[in-house]
PDB file of C-alpha atoms in Angstrom:
ATOM      1  CA  MET I 107      57.433 121.821 -36.931  1.00  0.00           C
ATOM      2  CA  ASN I 108      59.653 124.075 -34.837  1.00  0.00           C
ATOM      3  CA  LYS I 109      62.439 125.978 -36.543  1.00  0.00           C
ATOM      4  CA  GLN I 110      65.746 124.274 -35.791  1.00  0.00           C
ATOM      5  CA  PRO I 111      68.305 126.264 -33.765  1.00  0.00           C
ATOM      6  CA  VAL I 112      71.650 127.268 -35.257  1.00  0.00           C
ATOM      7  CA  THR I 113      74.222 124.911 -33.730  1.00  0.00           C
ATOM      8  CA  ILE I 114      77.848 126.062 -33.606  1.00  0.00           C
ATOM      9  CA  CYS I 115      80.832 124.061 -32.376  1.00  0.00           C
ATOM     10  CA  PHE I 116      83.788 126.029 -30.967  1.00  0.00           C
ATOM     11  CA  ALA I 117      86.863 123.894 -31.592  1.00  0.00           C
ATOM     12  CA  ASN I 118      90.622 124.148 -31.967  1.00  0.00           C
ATOM     13  CA  ASN I 119      93.064 121.321 -31.278  1.00  0.00           C
ATOM     14  CA  LYS I 120      95.562 123.935 -30.054  1.00  0.00           C
ATOM     15  CA  GLY I 121      95.103 124.610 -26.337  1.00  0.00           C
ATOM     16  CA  GLY I 122      95.042 128.175 -25.032  1.00  0.00           C
ATOM     17  CA  SER I 123      93.132 129.608 -27.977  1.00  0.00           C
ATOM     18  CA  GLY I 124      90.440 131.169 -25.798  1.00  0.00           C
ATOM     19  CA  LYS I 125      87.892 128.650 -27.057  1.00  0.00           C
ATOM     20  CA  SER I 126      85.790 128.212 -23.902  1.00  0.00           C
ATOM     21  CA  THR I 127      85.983 131.936 -23.117  1.00  0.00           C
ATOM     22  CA  THR I 128      84.840 132.815 -26.624  1.00  0.00           C
ATOM     23  CA  CYS I 129      81.993 130.291 -26.502  1.00  0.00           C
ATOM     24  CA  ALA I 130      80.823 131.566 -23.098  1.00  0.00           C
ATOM     25  CA  ASN I 131      80.957 135.237 -23.975  1.00  0.00           C
ATOM     26  CA  ILE I 132      79.399 134.924 -27.424  1.00  0.00           C
ATOM     27  CA  GLY I 133      76.653 132.876 -25.788  1.00  0.00           C
ATOM     28  CA  TYR I 134      76.046 135.545 -23.166  1.00  0.00           C
ATOM     29  CA  SER I 135      76.089 138.312 -25.789  1.00  0.00           C
ATOM     30  CA  LEU I 136      73.596 136.463 -28.009  1.00  0.00           C
ATOM     31  CA  ALA I 137      71.320 135.953 -24.996  1.00  0.00           C
ATOM     32  CA  SER I 138      71.617 139.666 -24.174  1.00  0.00           C
ATOM     33  CA  MET I 139      70.484 140.387 -27.743  1.00  0.00           C
ATOM     34  CA  GLY I 140      67.279 138.437 -27.067  1.00  0.00           C
ATOM     35  CA  TYR I 141      68.215 135.098 -28.594  1.00  0.00           C
ATOM     36  CA  ARG I 142      67.491 131.954 -26.578  1.00  0.00           C
ATOM     37  CA  VAL I 143      70.815 130.186 -26.125  1.00  0.00           C
ATOM     38  CA  LEU I 144      71.907 126.771 -24.864  1.00  0.00           C
ATOM     39  CA  LEU I 145      75.574 126.133 -24.061  1.00  0.00           C
ATOM     40  CA  LEU I 146      76.950 122.597 -24.018  1.00  0.00           C
ATOM     41  CA  ASP I 147      80.206 121.977 -22.140  1.00  0.00           C
ATOM     42  CA  GLY I 148      81.979 119.142 -23.943  1.00  0.00           C
ATOM     43  CA  ASP I 149      85.362 119.532 -22.252  1.00  0.00           C
ATOM     44  CA  MET I 150      86.572 117.607 -19.180  1.00  0.00           C
ATOM     45  CA  GLN I 151      88.255 120.814 -17.936  1.00  0.00           C
ATOM     46  CA  MET I 152      84.729 122.237 -17.407  1.00  0.00           C
ATOM     47  CA  ASN I 153      85.829 125.822 -18.165  1.00  0.00           C
ATOM     48  CA  LEU I 154      82.558 126.667 -19.909  1.00  0.00           C
ATOM     49  CA  SER I 155      80.619 125.567 -16.824  1.00  0.00           C
ATOM     50  CA  LEU I 156      83.016 127.541 -14.607  1.00  0.00           C
ATOM     51  CA  SER I 157      82.231 130.655 -16.675  1.00  0.00           C
ATOM     52  CA  PHE I 158      78.744 130.716 -15.129  1.00  0.00           C
ATOM     53  CA  PHE I 159      78.895 128.795 -11.849  1.00  0.00           C
ATOM     54  CA  PRO I 160      81.311 128.770  -8.890  1.00  0.00           C
ATOM     55  CA  GLU I 161      83.691 125.841  -8.590  1.00  0.00           C
ATOM     56  CA  GLU I 162      81.723 124.040  -5.871  1.00  0.00           C
ATOM     57  CA  THR I 163      78.554 124.107  -7.989  1.00  0.00           C
ATOM     58  CA  VAL I 164      80.406 122.822 -11.072  1.00  0.00           C
ATOM     59  CA  LEU I 165      82.002 120.034  -9.040  1.00  0.00           C
ATOM     60  CA  GLY I 166      78.518 119.204  -7.749  1.00  0.00           C
ATOM     61  CA  PHE I 167      77.287 118.801 -11.322  1.00  0.00           C
ATOM     62  CA  ALA I 168      80.339 116.657 -12.131  1.00  0.00           C
ATOM     63  CA  GLN I 169      79.864 114.375  -9.117  1.00  0.00           C
ATOM     64  CA  SER I 170      76.144 113.925  -9.719  1.00  0.00           C
ATOM     65  CA  GLU I 171      74.572 112.379 -12.797  1.00  0.00           C
ATOM     66  CA  LYS I 172      73.312 115.776 -14.012  1.00  0.00           C
ATOM     67  CA  ASN I 173      76.005 116.187 -16.648  1.00  0.00           C
ATOM     68  CA  LEU I 174      76.843 115.490 -20.272  1.00  0.00           C
ATOM     69  CA  TYR I 175      78.990 112.436 -19.563  1.00  0.00           C
ATOM     70  CA  TYR I 176      76.116 110.428 -18.094  1.00  0.00           C
ATOM     71  CA  ALA I 177      73.706 111.536 -20.806  1.00  0.00           C
ATOM     72  CA  ILE I 178      76.047 110.357 -23.569  1.00  0.00           C
ATOM     73  CA  ARG I 179      77.028 107.148 -21.774  1.00  0.00           C
ATOM     74  CA  GLU I 180      73.358 106.212 -21.380  1.00  0.00           C
ATOM     75  CA  GLN I 181      72.428 107.748 -24.767  1.00  0.00           C
ATOM     76  CA  LYS I 182      69.606 109.770 -23.222  1.00  0.00           C
ATOM     77  CA  SER I 183      67.847 112.899 -24.461  1.00  0.00           C
ATOM     78  CA  LEU I 184      69.776 115.970 -23.316  1.00  0.00           C
ATOM     79  CA  ILE I 185      66.569 117.819 -22.410  1.00  0.00           C
ATOM     80  CA  ASP I 186      66.763 116.429 -18.867  1.00  0.00           C
ATOM     81  CA  TYR I 187      70.347 117.656 -18.380  1.00  0.00           C
ATOM     82  CA  ILE I 188      69.761 121.365 -18.999  1.00  0.00           C
ATOM     83  CA  VAL I 189      70.332 123.764 -16.101  1.00  0.00           C
ATOM     84  CA  PRO I 190      69.527 127.516 -16.079  1.00  0.00           C
ATOM     85  CA  THR I 191      72.549 129.782 -15.683  1.00  0.00           C
ATOM     86  CA  GLY I 192      70.709 132.549 -13.830  1.00  0.00           C
ATOM     87  CA  TYR I 193      71.012 134.824 -16.854  1.00  0.00           C
ATOM     88  CA  GLU I 194      67.960 135.455 -19.001  1.00  0.00           C
ATOM     89  CA  ASN I 195      67.707 133.355 -22.195  1.00  0.00           C
ATOM     90  CA  LEU I 196      70.822 131.348 -21.286  1.00  0.00           C
ATOM     91  CA  ASP I 197      70.982 127.675 -20.223  1.00  0.00           C
ATOM     92  CA  LEU I 198      73.813 125.160 -19.883  1.00  0.00           C
ATOM     93  CA  ILE I 199      74.455 121.434 -20.073  1.00  0.00           C
ATOM     94  CA  PRO I 200      77.388 120.978 -17.660  1.00  0.00           C
ATOM     95  CA  SER I 201      80.417 118.758 -18.153  1.00  0.00           C
ATOM     96  CA  SER I 202      82.276 116.306 -15.951  1.00  0.00           C
ATOM     97  CA  SER I 203      85.912 115.357 -15.414  1.00  0.00           C
ATOM     98  CA  LEU I 204      84.813 111.856 -16.472  1.00  0.00           C
ATOM     99  CA  MET I 205      84.642 113.198 -20.042  1.00  0.00           C
ATOM    100  CA  SER I 206      88.322 112.185 -20.193  1.00  0.00           C
ATOM    101  CA  SER I 207      87.161 108.590 -20.737  1.00  0.00           C
ATOM    102  CA  MET I 208      84.605 109.482 -23.434  1.00  0.00           C
ATOM    103  CA  GLU I 209      86.775 108.116 -26.263  1.00  0.00           C
ATOM    104  CA  TYR I 210      86.748 104.735 -24.519  1.00  0.00           C
ATOM    105  CA  GLU I 211      83.001 104.912 -23.863  1.00  0.00           C
ATOM    106  CA  LEU I 212      82.280 105.615 -27.530  1.00  0.00           C
ATOM    107  CA  PHE I 213      84.633 103.011 -28.976  1.00  0.00           C
ATOM    108  CA  THR I 214      82.247 100.034 -29.005  1.00  0.00           C
ATOM    109  CA  LYS I 215      79.038 101.990 -29.713  1.00  0.00           C
ATOM    110  CA  TRP I 216      77.028 101.616 -32.912  1.00  0.00           C
ATOM    111  CA  GLN I 217      77.299 104.717 -35.146  1.00  0.00           C
ATOM    112  CA  ARG I 218      79.504 106.244 -32.466  1.00  0.00           C
ATOM    113  CA  GLU I 219      80.167 109.468 -34.394  1.00  0.00           C
ATOM    114  CA  LEU I 220      76.453 110.354 -34.276  1.00  0.00           C
ATOM    115  CA  ILE I 221      75.542 109.622 -30.648  1.00  0.00           C
ATOM    116  CA  LEU I 222      75.605 113.271 -29.522  1.00  0.00           C
ATOM    117  CA  ARG I 223      73.551 114.286 -32.566  1.00  0.00           C
ATOM    118  CA  LYS I 224      70.883 111.743 -31.561  1.00  0.00           C
ATOM    119  CA  CYS I 225      70.889 112.861 -27.895  1.00  0.00           C
ATOM    120  CA  LEU I 226      70.708 116.541 -28.879  1.00  0.00           C
ATOM    121  CA  GLN I 227      67.927 116.179 -31.459  1.00  0.00           C
ATOM    122  CA  PRO I 228      65.024 116.323 -28.941  1.00  0.00           C
ATOM    123  CA  VAL I 229      66.439 119.645 -27.679  1.00  0.00           C
ATOM    124  CA  LYS I 230      66.600 120.974 -31.240  1.00  0.00           C
ATOM    125  CA  ASP I 231      63.061 119.779 -31.940  1.00  0.00           C
ATOM    126  CA  SER I 232      61.703 121.387 -28.745  1.00  0.00           C
ATOM    127  CA  GLY I 233      61.841 124.893 -30.213  1.00  0.00           C
ATOM    128  CA  ARG I 234      63.290 126.242 -26.957  1.00  0.00           C
ATOM    129  CA  TYR I 235      66.466 127.716 -28.454  1.00  0.00           C
ATOM    130  CA  ASP I 236      67.675 129.920 -31.292  1.00  0.00           C
ATOM    131  CA  PHE I 237      71.345 128.998 -30.812  1.00  0.00           C
ATOM    132  CA  ILE I 238      73.122 125.963 -29.373  1.00  0.00           C
ATOM    133  CA  LEU I 239      76.854 126.511 -28.764  1.00  0.00           C
ATOM    134  CA  LEU I 240      79.110 123.508 -28.175  1.00  0.00           C
ATOM    135  CA  ASP I 241      82.522 123.805 -26.509  1.00  0.00           C
ATOM    136  CA  ALA I 242      84.950 121.092 -27.656  1.00  0.00           C
ATOM    137  CA  PRO I 243      88.123 119.916 -25.901  1.00  0.00           C
ATOM    138  CA  PRO I 244      91.505 120.811 -27.478  1.00  0.00           C
ATOM    139  CA  THR I 245      91.914 117.412 -29.118  1.00  0.00           C
ATOM    140  CA  LEU I 246      91.040 115.643 -32.362  1.00  0.00           C
ATOM    141  CA  GLY I 247      89.249 112.317 -32.000  1.00  0.00           C
ATOM    142  CA  GLY I 248      85.941 110.532 -31.772  1.00  0.00           C
ATOM    143  CA  TRP I 249      84.386 112.852 -29.212  1.00  0.00           C
ATOM    144  CA  VAL I 250      85.236 116.048 -31.106  1.00  0.00           C
ATOM    145  CA  MET I 251      83.897 114.308 -34.220  1.00  0.00           C
ATOM    146  CA  ASN I 252      80.639 113.777 -32.280  1.00  0.00           C
ATOM    147  CA  LEU I 253      80.476 117.468 -31.404  1.00  0.00           C
ATOM    148  CA  LEU I 254      81.053 118.519 -35.004  1.00  0.00           C
ATOM    149  CA  CYS I 255      78.590 115.987 -36.443  1.00  0.00           C
ATOM    150  CA  ALA I 256      75.930 117.430 -34.104  1.00  0.00           C
ATOM    151  CA  SER I 257      76.595 120.971 -35.375  1.00  0.00           C
ATOM    152  CA  ASP I 258      75.671 123.139 -38.335  1.00  0.00           C
ATOM    153  CA  HIS I 259      78.870 125.178 -38.180  1.00  0.00           C
ATOM    154  CA  LEU I 260      82.440 125.154 -36.878  1.00  0.00           C
ATOM    155  CA  LEU I 261      83.931 128.329 -35.395  1.00  0.00           C
ATOM    156  CA  ILE I 262      87.686 128.233 -34.721  1.00  0.00           C
ATOM    157  CA  PRO I 263      89.104 130.686 -32.153  1.00  0.00           C
ATOM    158  CA  VAL I 264      92.771 131.386 -32.944  1.00  0.00           C
ATOM    159  CA  GLU I 265      95.201 133.039 -30.535  1.00  0.00           C
ATOM    160  CA  ALA I 266      97.239 135.894 -32.028  1.00  0.00           C
ATOM    161  CA  SER I 267     100.591 134.501 -30.907  1.00  0.00           C
ATOM    162  CA  PRO I 268     103.668 132.880 -32.463  1.00  0.00           C
ATOM    163  CA  TRP I 269     102.128 129.459 -31.739  1.00  0.00           C
ATOM    164  CA  GLY I 270      98.532 130.450 -32.492  1.00  0.00           C
ATOM    165  CA  LEU I 271      98.446 128.980 -35.997  1.00  0.00           C
ATOM    166  CA  PHE I 272     100.229 125.814 -34.961  1.00  0.00           C
ATOM    167  CA  GLY I 273      98.075 122.795 -35.745  1.00  0.00           C
ATOM    168  CA  LEU I 274      95.484 124.725 -37.760  1.00  0.00           C
ATOM    169  CA  ALA I 275      96.237 122.599 -40.826  1.00  0.00           C
ATOM    170  CA  ASN I 276      95.479 119.498 -38.738  1.00  0.00           C
ATOM    171  CA  MET I 277      92.187 121.056 -37.659  1.00  0.00           C
ATOM    172  CA  PHE I 278      91.176 121.701 -41.264  1.00  0.00           C
ATOM    173  CA  GLU I 279      92.184 118.162 -42.282  1.00  0.00           C
ATOM    174  CA  PHE I 280      90.161 116.682 -39.425  1.00  0.00           C
ATOM    175  CA  PHE I 281      87.182 118.842 -40.373  1.00  0.00           C
ATOM    176  CA  GLU I 282      87.266 117.481 -43.926  1.00  0.00           C
ATOM    177  CA  THR I 283      87.150 113.958 -42.467  1.00  0.00           C
ATOM    178  CA  VAL I 284      84.109 114.949 -40.392  1.00  0.00           C
ATOM    179  CA  ARG I 285      82.399 116.297 -43.498  1.00  0.00           C
ATOM    180  CA  GLN I 286      82.590 112.849 -45.092  1.00  0.00           C
ATOM    181  CA  ILE I 287      80.198 111.717 -42.343  1.00  0.00           C
ATOM    182  CA  ALA I 288      78.244 114.981 -41.931  1.00  0.00           C
ATOM    183  CA  PRO I 289      78.603 116.930 -45.212  1.00  0.00           C
ATOM    184  CA  GLU I 290      76.138 119.598 -44.071  1.00  0.00           C
ATOM    185  CA  VAL I 291      78.549 120.971 -41.435  1.00  0.00           C
ATOM    186  CA  SER I 292      80.237 124.173 -42.641  1.00  0.00           C
ATOM    187  CA  LEU I 293      83.177 126.283 -41.497  1.00  0.00           C
ATOM    188  CA  LEU I 294      81.599 129.457 -40.121  1.00  0.00           C
ATOM    189  CA  GLY I 295      84.933 131.207 -39.701  1.00  0.00           C
ATOM    190  CA  ILE I 296      87.920 132.075 -37.544  1.00  0.00           C
ATOM    191  CA  ALA I 297      87.790 134.469 -34.594  1.00  0.00           C
ATOM    192  CA  VAL I 298      91.119 135.986 -33.470  1.00  0.00           C
ATOM    193  CA  THR I 299      91.647 136.152 -29.697  1.00  0.00           C
ATOM    194  CA  LYS I 300      94.273 137.380 -27.210  1.00  0.00           C
ATOM    195  CA  VAL I 301      95.293 140.235 -29.501  1.00  0.00           C
ATOM    196  CA  ASP I 302      98.122 142.610 -28.587  1.00  0.00           C
ATOM    197  CA  GLU I 303      98.551 145.008 -31.510  1.00  0.00           C
ATOM    198  CA  ARG I 304     101.964 146.138 -30.238  1.00  0.00           C
ATOM    199  CA  LYS I 305     103.386 142.743 -31.209  1.00  0.00           C
ATOM    200  CA  ASN I 306     104.494 142.007 -34.764  1.00  0.00           C
ATOM    201  CA  TYR I 307     103.074 138.516 -34.696  1.00  0.00           C
ATOM    202  CA  PHE I 308      99.537 139.932 -34.494  1.00  0.00           C
ATOM    203  CA  ARG I 309      99.924 141.398 -37.973  1.00  0.00           C
ATOM    204  CA  GLN I 310     101.580 138.209 -39.186  1.00  0.00           C
ATOM    205  CA  THR I 311      98.691 136.126 -37.850  1.00  0.00           C
ATOM    206  CA  ILE I 312      96.090 138.324 -39.545  1.00  0.00           C
ATOM    207  CA  GLU I 313      97.969 138.357 -42.857  1.00  0.00           C
ATOM    208  CA  THR I 314      98.299 134.567 -42.849  1.00  0.00           C
ATOM    209  CA  LEU I 315      94.612 134.051 -42.049  1.00  0.00           C
ATOM    210  CA  ARG I 316      93.493 136.536 -44.715  1.00  0.00           C
ATOM    211  CA  GLU I 317      95.476 134.624 -47.324  1.00  0.00           C
ATOM    212  CA  MET I 318      93.551 131.405 -46.650  1.00  0.00           C
ATOM    213  CA  GLU I 319      91.070 130.568 -49.390  1.00  0.00           C
ATOM    214  CA  ASN I 320      87.403 130.015 -48.531  1.00  0.00           C
ATOM    215  CA  VAL I 321      87.946 130.835 -44.850  1.00  0.00           C
ATOM    216  CA  HIS I 322      85.906 133.669 -43.340  1.00  0.00           C
ATOM    217  CA  LEU I 323      87.830 135.835 -40.864  1.00  0.00           C
ATOM    218  CA  PHE I 324      85.606 137.705 -38.414  1.00  0.00           C
ATOM    219  CA  GLU I 325      86.408 141.416 -38.281  1.00  0.00           C
ATOM    220  CA  SER I 326      85.894 141.748 -34.512  1.00  0.00           C
ATOM    221  CA  TYR I 327      89.071 140.767 -32.660  1.00  0.00           C
ATOM    222  CA  ILE I 328      89.287 140.048 -28.936  1.00  0.00           C
ATOM    223  CA  HIS I 329      92.151 141.961 -27.326  1.00  0.00           C
ATOM    224  CA  VAL I 330      94.078 140.936 -24.231  1.00  0.00           C
ATOM    225  CA  ASP I 331      92.074 142.402 -21.334  1.00  0.00           C
ATOM    226  CA  SER I 332      92.512 141.781 -17.606  1.00  0.00           C
ATOM    227  CA  SER I 333      88.728 142.105 -17.212  1.00  0.00           C
ATOM    228  CA  ILE I 334      88.378 138.662 -18.790  1.00  0.00           C
ATOM    229  CA  GLU I 335      90.520 137.034 -16.100  1.00  0.00           C
ATOM    230  CA  TRP I 336      88.770 138.947 -13.321  1.00  0.00           C
ATOM    231  CA  ALA I 337      85.397 137.882 -14.723  1.00  0.00           C
ATOM    232  CA  GLN I 338      86.533 134.246 -14.845  1.00  0.00           C
ATOM    233  CA  ASP I 339      87.635 134.514 -11.229  1.00  0.00           C
ATOM    234  CA  GLU I 340      84.071 135.622 -10.390  1.00  0.00           C
ATOM    235  CA  SER I 341      82.532 132.869 -12.598  1.00  0.00           C
ATOM    236  CA  LYS I 342      80.856 135.467 -14.795  1.00  0.00           C
ATOM    237  CA  PRO I 343      80.841 136.426 -18.476  1.00  0.00           C
ATOM    238  CA  VAL I 344      82.923 139.561 -18.930  1.00  0.00           C
ATOM    239  CA  ALA I 345      79.935 141.762 -19.872  1.00  0.00           C
ATOM    240  CA  ALA I 346      78.134 140.696 -16.681  1.00  0.00           C
ATOM    241  CA  PHE I 347      81.265 141.485 -14.680  1.00  0.00           C
ATOM    242  CA  ARG I 348      82.205 144.801 -16.333  1.00  0.00           C
ATOM    243  CA  ARG I 349      79.936 145.888 -19.176  1.00  0.00           C
ATOM    244  CA  SER I 350      82.121 148.931 -19.944  1.00  0.00           C
ATOM    245  CA  SER I 351      85.259 146.847 -20.571  1.00  0.00           C
ATOM    246  CA  ARG I 352      86.873 146.667 -23.978  1.00  0.00           C
ATOM    247  CA  SER I 353      86.461 142.890 -24.186  1.00  0.00           C
ATOM    248  CA  ALA I 354      82.740 143.108 -23.338  1.00  0.00           C
ATOM    249  CA  ARG I 355      82.229 145.439 -26.287  1.00  0.00           C
ATOM    250  CA  GLU I 356      84.345 143.218 -28.540  1.00  0.00           C
ATOM    251  CA  TYR I 357      82.480 140.029 -27.664  1.00  0.00           C
ATOM    252  CA  SER I 358      79.194 141.839 -28.277  1.00  0.00           C
ATOM    253  CA  ALA I 359      80.423 142.944 -31.710  1.00  0.00           C
ATOM    254  CA  LEU I 360      81.658 139.434 -32.496  1.00  0.00           C
ATOM    255  CA  ALA I 361      78.311 137.919 -31.442  1.00  0.00           C
ATOM    256  CA  LYS I 362      76.480 140.309 -33.784  1.00  0.00           C
ATOM    257  CA  GLU I 363      78.816 139.277 -36.612  1.00  0.00           C
ATOM    258  CA  VAL I 364      78.152 135.604 -35.882  1.00  0.00           C
ATOM    259  CA  ALA I 365      74.364 136.151 -35.855  1.00  0.00           C
ATOM    260  CA  GLU I 366      74.520 138.065 -39.150  1.00  0.00           C
ATOM    261  CA  HIS I 367      76.825 135.518 -40.782  1.00  0.00           C
ATOM    262  CA  VAL I 368      74.611 132.496 -40.047  1.00  0.00           C
ATOM    263  CA  ASP I 369      71.579 134.352 -41.452  1.00  0.00           C
ATOM    264  CA  ARG I 370      73.151 134.758 -44.900  1.00  0.00           C
TER     265      ARG I 370
END
């Protein structure tokens, strides 16, 4: 039997946390380290898909049936929905704007919280990947519950801003509800993003997070860096756009931390 990949869901009900960016760049960094990585875009905004493909290509995925929405609606194996990103060791299952109606689609389904897990299992069993990274929308509901129930771990990106911690208690409460259905899912940790060390609230954010019991805080922070926005404009991970940039080095360090932490 093939060794099962490590499956990590990137989720935060607070928008603007850098969730899709963190998922994309950790995925690219892990692939650069030699791991075989699959990214799954679970958000109707399609930002994870846009991190690797130009807008017209992503819209093409969304308008075809080669996307996550159709796979989940028809409850099909996700193996047939994988597309290569053009980067070695890195594949993607693209999203669709129709994901906005996923809550409605799931409502009448049998064991609706576990549909994604069932669709993803053939991919896990294939032995093709070492890591599967899932990008969740900034909401709490049945679809995010699906994403978490299909995962081994939850990673929460948190923006170092006055509003960055807003809603985190709701996220933890929701996660505990998920664990009643899928008790094997664990909180991998919190990654701090959009850091500006000149601002007092950065230190306040870090102090608050360090005081939380049983919550791992990753040591590698992601600073505010214009290279990230320029890379997004080019539909590239930041290390593929500018390997020498500060954020490229930070995402690489964070990816190494993630890999080491799941091996413990």
